[in-house]
Short mmCIF file of C-alpha atoms and ligand atoms in Angstrom, two decimals:
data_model
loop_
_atom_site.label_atom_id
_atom_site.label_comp_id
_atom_site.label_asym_id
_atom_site.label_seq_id
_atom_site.Cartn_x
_atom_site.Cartn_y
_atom_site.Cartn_z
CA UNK A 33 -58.93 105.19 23.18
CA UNK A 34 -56.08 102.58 22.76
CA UNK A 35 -53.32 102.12 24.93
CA UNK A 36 -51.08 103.47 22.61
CA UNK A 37 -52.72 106.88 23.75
CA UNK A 38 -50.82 106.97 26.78
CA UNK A 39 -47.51 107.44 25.39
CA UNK A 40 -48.49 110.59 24.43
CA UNK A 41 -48.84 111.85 28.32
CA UNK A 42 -45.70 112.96 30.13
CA UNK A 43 -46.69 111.67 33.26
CA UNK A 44 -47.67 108.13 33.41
CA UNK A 45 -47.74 105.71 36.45
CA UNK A 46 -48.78 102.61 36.67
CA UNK A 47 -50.44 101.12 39.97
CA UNK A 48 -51.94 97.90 40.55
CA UNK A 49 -51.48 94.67 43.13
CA UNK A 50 -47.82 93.31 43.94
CA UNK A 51 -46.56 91.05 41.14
CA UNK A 52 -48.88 91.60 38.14
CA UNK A 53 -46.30 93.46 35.91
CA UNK A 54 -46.09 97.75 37.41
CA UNK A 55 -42.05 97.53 37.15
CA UNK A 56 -42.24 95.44 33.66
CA UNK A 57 -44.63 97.67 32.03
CA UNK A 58 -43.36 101.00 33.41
CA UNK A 59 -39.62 99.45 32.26
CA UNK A 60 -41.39 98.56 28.72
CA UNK A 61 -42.83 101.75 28.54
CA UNK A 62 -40.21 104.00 28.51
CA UNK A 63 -38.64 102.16 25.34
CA UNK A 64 -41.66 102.29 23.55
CA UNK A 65 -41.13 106.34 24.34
CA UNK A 66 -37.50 106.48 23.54
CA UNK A 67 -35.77 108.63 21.55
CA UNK A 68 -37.44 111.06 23.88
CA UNK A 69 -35.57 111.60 26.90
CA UNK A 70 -37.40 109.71 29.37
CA UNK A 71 -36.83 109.20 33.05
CA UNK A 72 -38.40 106.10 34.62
CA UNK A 73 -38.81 106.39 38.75
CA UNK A 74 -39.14 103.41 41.16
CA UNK A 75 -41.47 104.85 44.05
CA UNK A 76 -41.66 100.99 45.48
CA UNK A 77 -39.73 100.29 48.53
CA UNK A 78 -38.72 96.76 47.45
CA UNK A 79 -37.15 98.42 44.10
CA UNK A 80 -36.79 95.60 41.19
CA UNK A 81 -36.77 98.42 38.48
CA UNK A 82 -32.92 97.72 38.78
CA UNK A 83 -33.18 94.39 38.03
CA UNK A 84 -35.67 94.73 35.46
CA UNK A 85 -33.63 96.70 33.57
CA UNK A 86 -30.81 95.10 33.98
CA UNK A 87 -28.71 98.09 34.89
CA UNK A 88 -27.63 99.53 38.55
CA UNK A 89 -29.98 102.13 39.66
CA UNK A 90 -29.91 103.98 43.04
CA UNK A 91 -31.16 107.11 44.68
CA UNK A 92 -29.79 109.21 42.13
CA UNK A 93 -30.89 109.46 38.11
CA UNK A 94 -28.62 107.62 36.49
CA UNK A 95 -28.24 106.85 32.37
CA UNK A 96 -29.24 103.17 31.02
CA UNK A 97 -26.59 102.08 29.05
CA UNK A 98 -27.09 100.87 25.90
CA UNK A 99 -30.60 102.91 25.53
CA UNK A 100 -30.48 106.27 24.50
CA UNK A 101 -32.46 108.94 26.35
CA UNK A 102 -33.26 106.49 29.17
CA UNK A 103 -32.84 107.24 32.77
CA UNK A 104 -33.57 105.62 36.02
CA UNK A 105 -34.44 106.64 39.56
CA UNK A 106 -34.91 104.13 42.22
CA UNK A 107 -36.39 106.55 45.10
CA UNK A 108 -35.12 105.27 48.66
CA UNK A 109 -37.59 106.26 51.23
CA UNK A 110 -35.17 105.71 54.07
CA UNK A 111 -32.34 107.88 52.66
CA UNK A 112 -35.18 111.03 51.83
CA UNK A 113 -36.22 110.21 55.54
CA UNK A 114 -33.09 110.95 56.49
CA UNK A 115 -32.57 113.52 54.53
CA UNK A 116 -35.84 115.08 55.67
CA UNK A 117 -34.68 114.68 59.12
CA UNK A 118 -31.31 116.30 58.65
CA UNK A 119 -32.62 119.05 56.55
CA UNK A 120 -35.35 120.09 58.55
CA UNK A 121 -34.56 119.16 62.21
CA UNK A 122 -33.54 123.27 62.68
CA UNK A 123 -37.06 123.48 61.00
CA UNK A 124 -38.69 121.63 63.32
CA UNK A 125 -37.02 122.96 66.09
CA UNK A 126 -37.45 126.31 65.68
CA UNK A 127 -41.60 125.23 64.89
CA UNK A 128 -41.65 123.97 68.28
CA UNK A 129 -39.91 126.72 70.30
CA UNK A 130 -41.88 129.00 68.39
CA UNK A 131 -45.37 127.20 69.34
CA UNK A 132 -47.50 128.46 71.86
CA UNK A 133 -47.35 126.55 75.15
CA UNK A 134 -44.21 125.18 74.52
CA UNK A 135 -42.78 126.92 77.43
CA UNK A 136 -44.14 124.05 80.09
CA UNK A 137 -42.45 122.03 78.57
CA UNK A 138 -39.39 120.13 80.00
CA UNK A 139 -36.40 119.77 77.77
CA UNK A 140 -36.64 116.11 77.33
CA UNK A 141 -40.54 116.69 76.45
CA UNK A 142 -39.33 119.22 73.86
CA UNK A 143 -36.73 116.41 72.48
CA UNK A 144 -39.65 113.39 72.41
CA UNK A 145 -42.18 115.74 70.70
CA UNK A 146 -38.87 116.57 67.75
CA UNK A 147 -38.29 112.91 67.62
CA UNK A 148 -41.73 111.85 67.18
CA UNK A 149 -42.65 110.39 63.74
CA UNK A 150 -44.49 113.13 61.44
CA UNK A 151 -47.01 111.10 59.70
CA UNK A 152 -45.60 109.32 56.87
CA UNK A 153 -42.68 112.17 56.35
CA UNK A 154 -40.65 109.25 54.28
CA UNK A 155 -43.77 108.77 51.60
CA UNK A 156 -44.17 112.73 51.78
CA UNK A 157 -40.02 113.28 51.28
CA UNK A 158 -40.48 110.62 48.20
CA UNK A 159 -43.66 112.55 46.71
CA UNK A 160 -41.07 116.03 46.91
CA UNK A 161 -38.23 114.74 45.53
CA UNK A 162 -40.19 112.87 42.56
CA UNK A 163 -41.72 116.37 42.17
CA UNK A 164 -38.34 118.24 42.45
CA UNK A 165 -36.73 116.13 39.51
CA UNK A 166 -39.82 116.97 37.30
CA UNK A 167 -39.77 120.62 38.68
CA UNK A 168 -36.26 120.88 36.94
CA UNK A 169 -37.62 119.63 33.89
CA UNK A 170 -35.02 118.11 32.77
CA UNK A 171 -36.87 115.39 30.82
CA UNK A 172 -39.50 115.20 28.36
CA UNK A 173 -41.41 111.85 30.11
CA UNK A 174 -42.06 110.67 33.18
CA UNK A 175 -43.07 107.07 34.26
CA UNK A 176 -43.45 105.96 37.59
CA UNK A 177 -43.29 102.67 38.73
CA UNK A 178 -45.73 102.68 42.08
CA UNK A 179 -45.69 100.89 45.22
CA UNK A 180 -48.49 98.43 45.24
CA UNK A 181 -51.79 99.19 45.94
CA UNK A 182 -51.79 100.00 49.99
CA UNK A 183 -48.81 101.36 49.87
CA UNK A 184 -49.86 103.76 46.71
CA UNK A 185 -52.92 104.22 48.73
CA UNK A 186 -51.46 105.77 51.56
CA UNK A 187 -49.47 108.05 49.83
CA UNK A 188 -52.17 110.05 47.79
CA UNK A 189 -53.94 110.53 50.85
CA UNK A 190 -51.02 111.52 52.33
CA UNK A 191 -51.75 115.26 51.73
CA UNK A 192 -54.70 115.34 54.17
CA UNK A 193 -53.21 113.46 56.93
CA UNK A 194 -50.10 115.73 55.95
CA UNK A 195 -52.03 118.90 56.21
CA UNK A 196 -54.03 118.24 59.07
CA UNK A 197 -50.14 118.17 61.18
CA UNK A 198 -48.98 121.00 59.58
CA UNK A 199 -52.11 122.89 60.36
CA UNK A 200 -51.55 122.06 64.28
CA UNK A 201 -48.45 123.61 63.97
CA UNK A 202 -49.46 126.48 61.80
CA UNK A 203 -52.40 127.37 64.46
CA UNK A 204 -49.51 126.77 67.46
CA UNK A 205 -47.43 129.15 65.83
CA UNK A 206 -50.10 131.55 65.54
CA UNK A 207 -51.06 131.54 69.01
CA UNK A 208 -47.52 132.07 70.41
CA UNK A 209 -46.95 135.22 67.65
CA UNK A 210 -50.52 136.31 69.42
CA UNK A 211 -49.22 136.49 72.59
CA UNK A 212 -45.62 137.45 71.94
CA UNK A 213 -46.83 140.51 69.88
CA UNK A 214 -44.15 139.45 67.68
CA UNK A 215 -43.43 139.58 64.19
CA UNK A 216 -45.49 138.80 61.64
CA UNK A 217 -43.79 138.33 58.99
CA UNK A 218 -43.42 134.95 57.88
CA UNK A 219 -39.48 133.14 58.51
CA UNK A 220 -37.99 130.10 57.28
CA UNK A 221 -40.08 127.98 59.43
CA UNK A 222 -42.90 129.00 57.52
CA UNK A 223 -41.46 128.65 54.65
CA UNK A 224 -40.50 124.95 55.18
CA UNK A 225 -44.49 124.29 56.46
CA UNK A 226 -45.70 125.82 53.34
CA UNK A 227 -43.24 124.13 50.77
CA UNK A 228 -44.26 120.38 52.14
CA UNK A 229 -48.09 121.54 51.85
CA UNK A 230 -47.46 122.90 48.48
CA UNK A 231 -45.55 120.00 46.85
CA UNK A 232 -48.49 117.43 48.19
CA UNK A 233 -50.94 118.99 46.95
CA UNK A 234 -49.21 119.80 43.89
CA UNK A 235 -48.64 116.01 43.08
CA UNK A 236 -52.54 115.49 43.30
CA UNK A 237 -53.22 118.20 40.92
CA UNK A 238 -50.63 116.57 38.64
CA UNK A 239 -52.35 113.43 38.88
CA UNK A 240 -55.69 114.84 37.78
CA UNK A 241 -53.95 117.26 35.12
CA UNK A 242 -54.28 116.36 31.28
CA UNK A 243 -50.84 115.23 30.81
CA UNK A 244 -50.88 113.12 33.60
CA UNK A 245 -52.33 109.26 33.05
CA UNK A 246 -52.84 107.07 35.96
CA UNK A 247 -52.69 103.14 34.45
CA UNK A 248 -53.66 99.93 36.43
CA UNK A 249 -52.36 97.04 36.09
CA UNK A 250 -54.27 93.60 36.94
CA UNK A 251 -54.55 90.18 36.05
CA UNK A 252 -57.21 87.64 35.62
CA UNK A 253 -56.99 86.09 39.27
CA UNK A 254 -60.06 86.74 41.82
CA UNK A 255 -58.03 88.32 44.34
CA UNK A 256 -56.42 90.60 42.51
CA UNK A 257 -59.82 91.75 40.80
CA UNK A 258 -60.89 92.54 44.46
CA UNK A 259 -57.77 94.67 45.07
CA UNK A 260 -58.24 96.44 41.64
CA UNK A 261 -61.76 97.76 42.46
CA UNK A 262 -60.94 98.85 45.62
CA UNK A 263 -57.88 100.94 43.75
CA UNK A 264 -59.80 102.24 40.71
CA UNK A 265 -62.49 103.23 43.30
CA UNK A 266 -60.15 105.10 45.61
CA UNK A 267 -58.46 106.96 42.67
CA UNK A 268 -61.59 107.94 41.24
CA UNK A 269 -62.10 108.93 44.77
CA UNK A 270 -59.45 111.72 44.60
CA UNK A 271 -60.44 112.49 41.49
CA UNK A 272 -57.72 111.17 39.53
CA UNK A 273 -59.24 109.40 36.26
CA UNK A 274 -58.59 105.95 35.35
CA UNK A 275 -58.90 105.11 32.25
CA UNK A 276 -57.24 102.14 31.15
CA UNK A 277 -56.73 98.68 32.96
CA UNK A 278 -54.01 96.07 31.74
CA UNK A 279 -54.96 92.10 32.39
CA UNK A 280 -51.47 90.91 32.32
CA UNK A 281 -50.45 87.53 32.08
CA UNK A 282 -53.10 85.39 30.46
CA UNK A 283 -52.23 82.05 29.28
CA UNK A 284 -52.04 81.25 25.70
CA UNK A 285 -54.17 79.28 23.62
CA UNK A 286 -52.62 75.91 23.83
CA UNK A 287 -54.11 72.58 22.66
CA UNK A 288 -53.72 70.86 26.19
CA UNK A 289 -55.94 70.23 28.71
CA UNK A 290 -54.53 72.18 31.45
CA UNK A 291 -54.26 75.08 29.07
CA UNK A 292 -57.54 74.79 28.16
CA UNK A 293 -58.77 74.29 32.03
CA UNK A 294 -56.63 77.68 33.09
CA UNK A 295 -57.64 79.32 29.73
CA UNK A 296 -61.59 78.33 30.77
CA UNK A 297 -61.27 79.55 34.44
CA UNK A 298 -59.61 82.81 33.23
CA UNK A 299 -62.26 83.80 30.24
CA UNK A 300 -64.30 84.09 33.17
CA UNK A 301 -62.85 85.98 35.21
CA UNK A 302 -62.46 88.05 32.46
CA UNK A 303 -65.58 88.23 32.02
CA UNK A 304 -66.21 89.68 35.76
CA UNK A 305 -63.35 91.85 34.60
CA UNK A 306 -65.28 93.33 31.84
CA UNK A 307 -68.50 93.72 33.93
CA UNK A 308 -66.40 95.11 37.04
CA UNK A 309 -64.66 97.79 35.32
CA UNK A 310 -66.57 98.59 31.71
CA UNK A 311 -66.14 101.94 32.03
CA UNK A 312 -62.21 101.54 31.00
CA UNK A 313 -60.27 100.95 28.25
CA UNK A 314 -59.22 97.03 28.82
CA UNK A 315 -56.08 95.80 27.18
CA UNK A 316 -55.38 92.08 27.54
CA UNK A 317 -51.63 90.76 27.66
CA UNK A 318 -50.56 87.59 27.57
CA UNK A 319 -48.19 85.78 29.81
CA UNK A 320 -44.72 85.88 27.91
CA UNK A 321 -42.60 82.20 27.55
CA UNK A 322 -39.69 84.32 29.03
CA UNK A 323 -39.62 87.01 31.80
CA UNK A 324 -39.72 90.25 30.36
CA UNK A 325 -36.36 91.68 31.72
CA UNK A 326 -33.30 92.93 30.01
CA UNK A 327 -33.26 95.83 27.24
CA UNK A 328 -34.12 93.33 24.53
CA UNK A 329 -36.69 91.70 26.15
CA UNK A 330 -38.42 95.58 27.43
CA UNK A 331 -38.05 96.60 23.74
CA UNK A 332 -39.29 93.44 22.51
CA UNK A 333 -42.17 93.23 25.29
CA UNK A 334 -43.56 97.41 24.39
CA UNK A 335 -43.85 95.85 21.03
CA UNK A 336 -46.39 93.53 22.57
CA UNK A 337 -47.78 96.25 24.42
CA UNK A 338 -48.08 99.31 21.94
CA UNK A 339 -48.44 97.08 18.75
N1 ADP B 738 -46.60 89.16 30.49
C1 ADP B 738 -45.69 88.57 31.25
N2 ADP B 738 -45.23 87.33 30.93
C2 ADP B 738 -44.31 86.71 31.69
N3 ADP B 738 -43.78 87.21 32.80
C3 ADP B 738 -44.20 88.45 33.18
C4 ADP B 738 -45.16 89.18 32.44
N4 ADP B 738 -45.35 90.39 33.06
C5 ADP B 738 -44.56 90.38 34.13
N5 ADP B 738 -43.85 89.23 34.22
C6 ADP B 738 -42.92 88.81 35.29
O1 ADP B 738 -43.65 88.76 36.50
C7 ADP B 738 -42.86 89.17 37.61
C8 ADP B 738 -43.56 90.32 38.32
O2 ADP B 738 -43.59 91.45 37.47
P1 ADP B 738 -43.31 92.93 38.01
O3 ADP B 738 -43.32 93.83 36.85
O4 ADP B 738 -42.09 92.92 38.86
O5 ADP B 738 -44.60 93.12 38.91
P2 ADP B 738 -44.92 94.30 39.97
O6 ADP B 738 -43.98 95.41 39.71
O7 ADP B 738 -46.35 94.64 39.70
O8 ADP B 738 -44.75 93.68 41.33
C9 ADP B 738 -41.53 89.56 37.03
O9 ADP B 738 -40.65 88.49 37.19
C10 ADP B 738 -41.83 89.82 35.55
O10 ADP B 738 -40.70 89.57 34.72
MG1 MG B 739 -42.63 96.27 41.05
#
């Protein structure tokens, strides 16, 4: 299974430590799949897809000039936070008046408990909206350029610490219908708890769905190896397959002896590499004279990648 295999997924991401190449290759990748009209998404928080590309990206998709079919989404966390908070405060509001035992409250206990932080509502916002864009299908590709590892981390397991909230306020809810005798049929508040839970859970699904491809990017440097195990192992975890791992980076074959010292150290790391992680497809890059940024550069760069 060569790497080449992925372009033929509509959902790739690519995951790995800060600084080993996620924005490059993601960038690269969605040449290598033009003329199909492809939409490459930034979920990082420090976006550099921007200036990878070359181009001025924001919160909304926006066209690459100069590249055909290509379009760019730099997620903001804060601004979905904010949106979340605008959208939904009502929501949460009417959650909470509706929840049983709410009633001994005070009012400024009512306003701390609406102001307190719902666990990690920004990544959760970021995970609907990316899942909103594809819901309107309006593309035939999808690459996503993740956070790094923690960060990435956090947000797939986001659903459980997600669900285990909205349950507390699903069984408060309950209660207070209980002893109001009151309606039962679901309202808008329910609606809003069961649209977050849906479009988390939905994203993991995606992830472990056949048109999905979750690739990691590492490079031949101890601790980065350590980071990549613990992230292949966590994925697997969820049950999201890994199947291919990139070593970016690796110094060419120069007759010098520091090249040869660096090239040394690295075969063996490689070599751990190889040992570490031999159930995956391993596809070795090496480390570019220039920085692979601009459209000529990407174009030139997939080349390297999908030869
Ligand atoms: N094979 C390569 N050769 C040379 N420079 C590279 C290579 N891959 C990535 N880079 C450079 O390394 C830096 C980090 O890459 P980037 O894709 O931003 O990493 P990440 O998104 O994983 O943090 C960037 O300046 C990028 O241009
Ligand atoms: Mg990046």
């Amino acid at each position: 299974m060569a790497i080449r295999d992925i372009l033929d997924r509509d959902f790739i991401l690519f995951g790995g430590k800060g600084g080993v190449g996620k924005t490059t290759f993601a960038a690269a990748t969605a040449f290598a799949l033009l003329p199909r009209k492809t939409l490459v998404v930034s979920t990082d928080p420090a976006h550099s897809l921007g200036d990878c590309l070359g181009h001025q990206i924001g919160d909304e998709i926006i066209k690459i000039d100069q590249a055909e079919n290509l379009y760019a989404l730099e997620i903001s966390a804060e601004k979905t936070l904010e949106r979340f908070k605008m959208d939904y405060r009502r929501q949460m509001r009417r959650l909470l008046e509706t929840a049983a035992g709410i009633e001994h409250l005070t009012v400024s206990e009512r306003e701390k408990l609406l102001s307190l932080p719902v666990p990690g509502a920004d990544e959760v916002m970021g995970l609907k909206r990316l899942m909103d864009v594809m819901d309107e299908g309006n593309f035939d590709k999808y690459i996503v350029d993740t956070a790094p590892t923690g960060h990435a981390l956090r947000l797939l397991s986001m659903p459980d610490t997600f669900d285990e909230w909205i349950d507390v306020f699903y069984n408060l809810r309950e209660k207070h219908r209980f002893h109001e005798r009151a309606f039962s049929k679901p309202d808008r508040a329910d609606e809003f708890l069961t649209a977050l839970k849906t479009s988390t859970a939905r994203l993991r699904n995606l992830l472990r769905a056949e048109k999905s491809e979750f690739v990691v990017v590492a490079a031949a440097e101890r601790l980065v190896i350590e980071e990549t195990k613990e992230l292949v192992h966590e994925l697997l975890g969820f049950g999201i397959p890994v199947r291919h791992l990139i070593v970016n980076k690796l110094f060419p074959d120069l007759d010098a002896d520091f090249a040869r010292a660096r090239r040394d150290q690295e075969q063996k790391l490689l070599q751990v590499i190889r040992n570490t992680f031999s159930h995956l497809e391993i596809t070795e890059v090496g480390l570019q004279p220039t920085e692979p940024s601009g459209i000529e550069n990407l174009r030139r760069f997939a080349g390297v990648l999908y030869k």
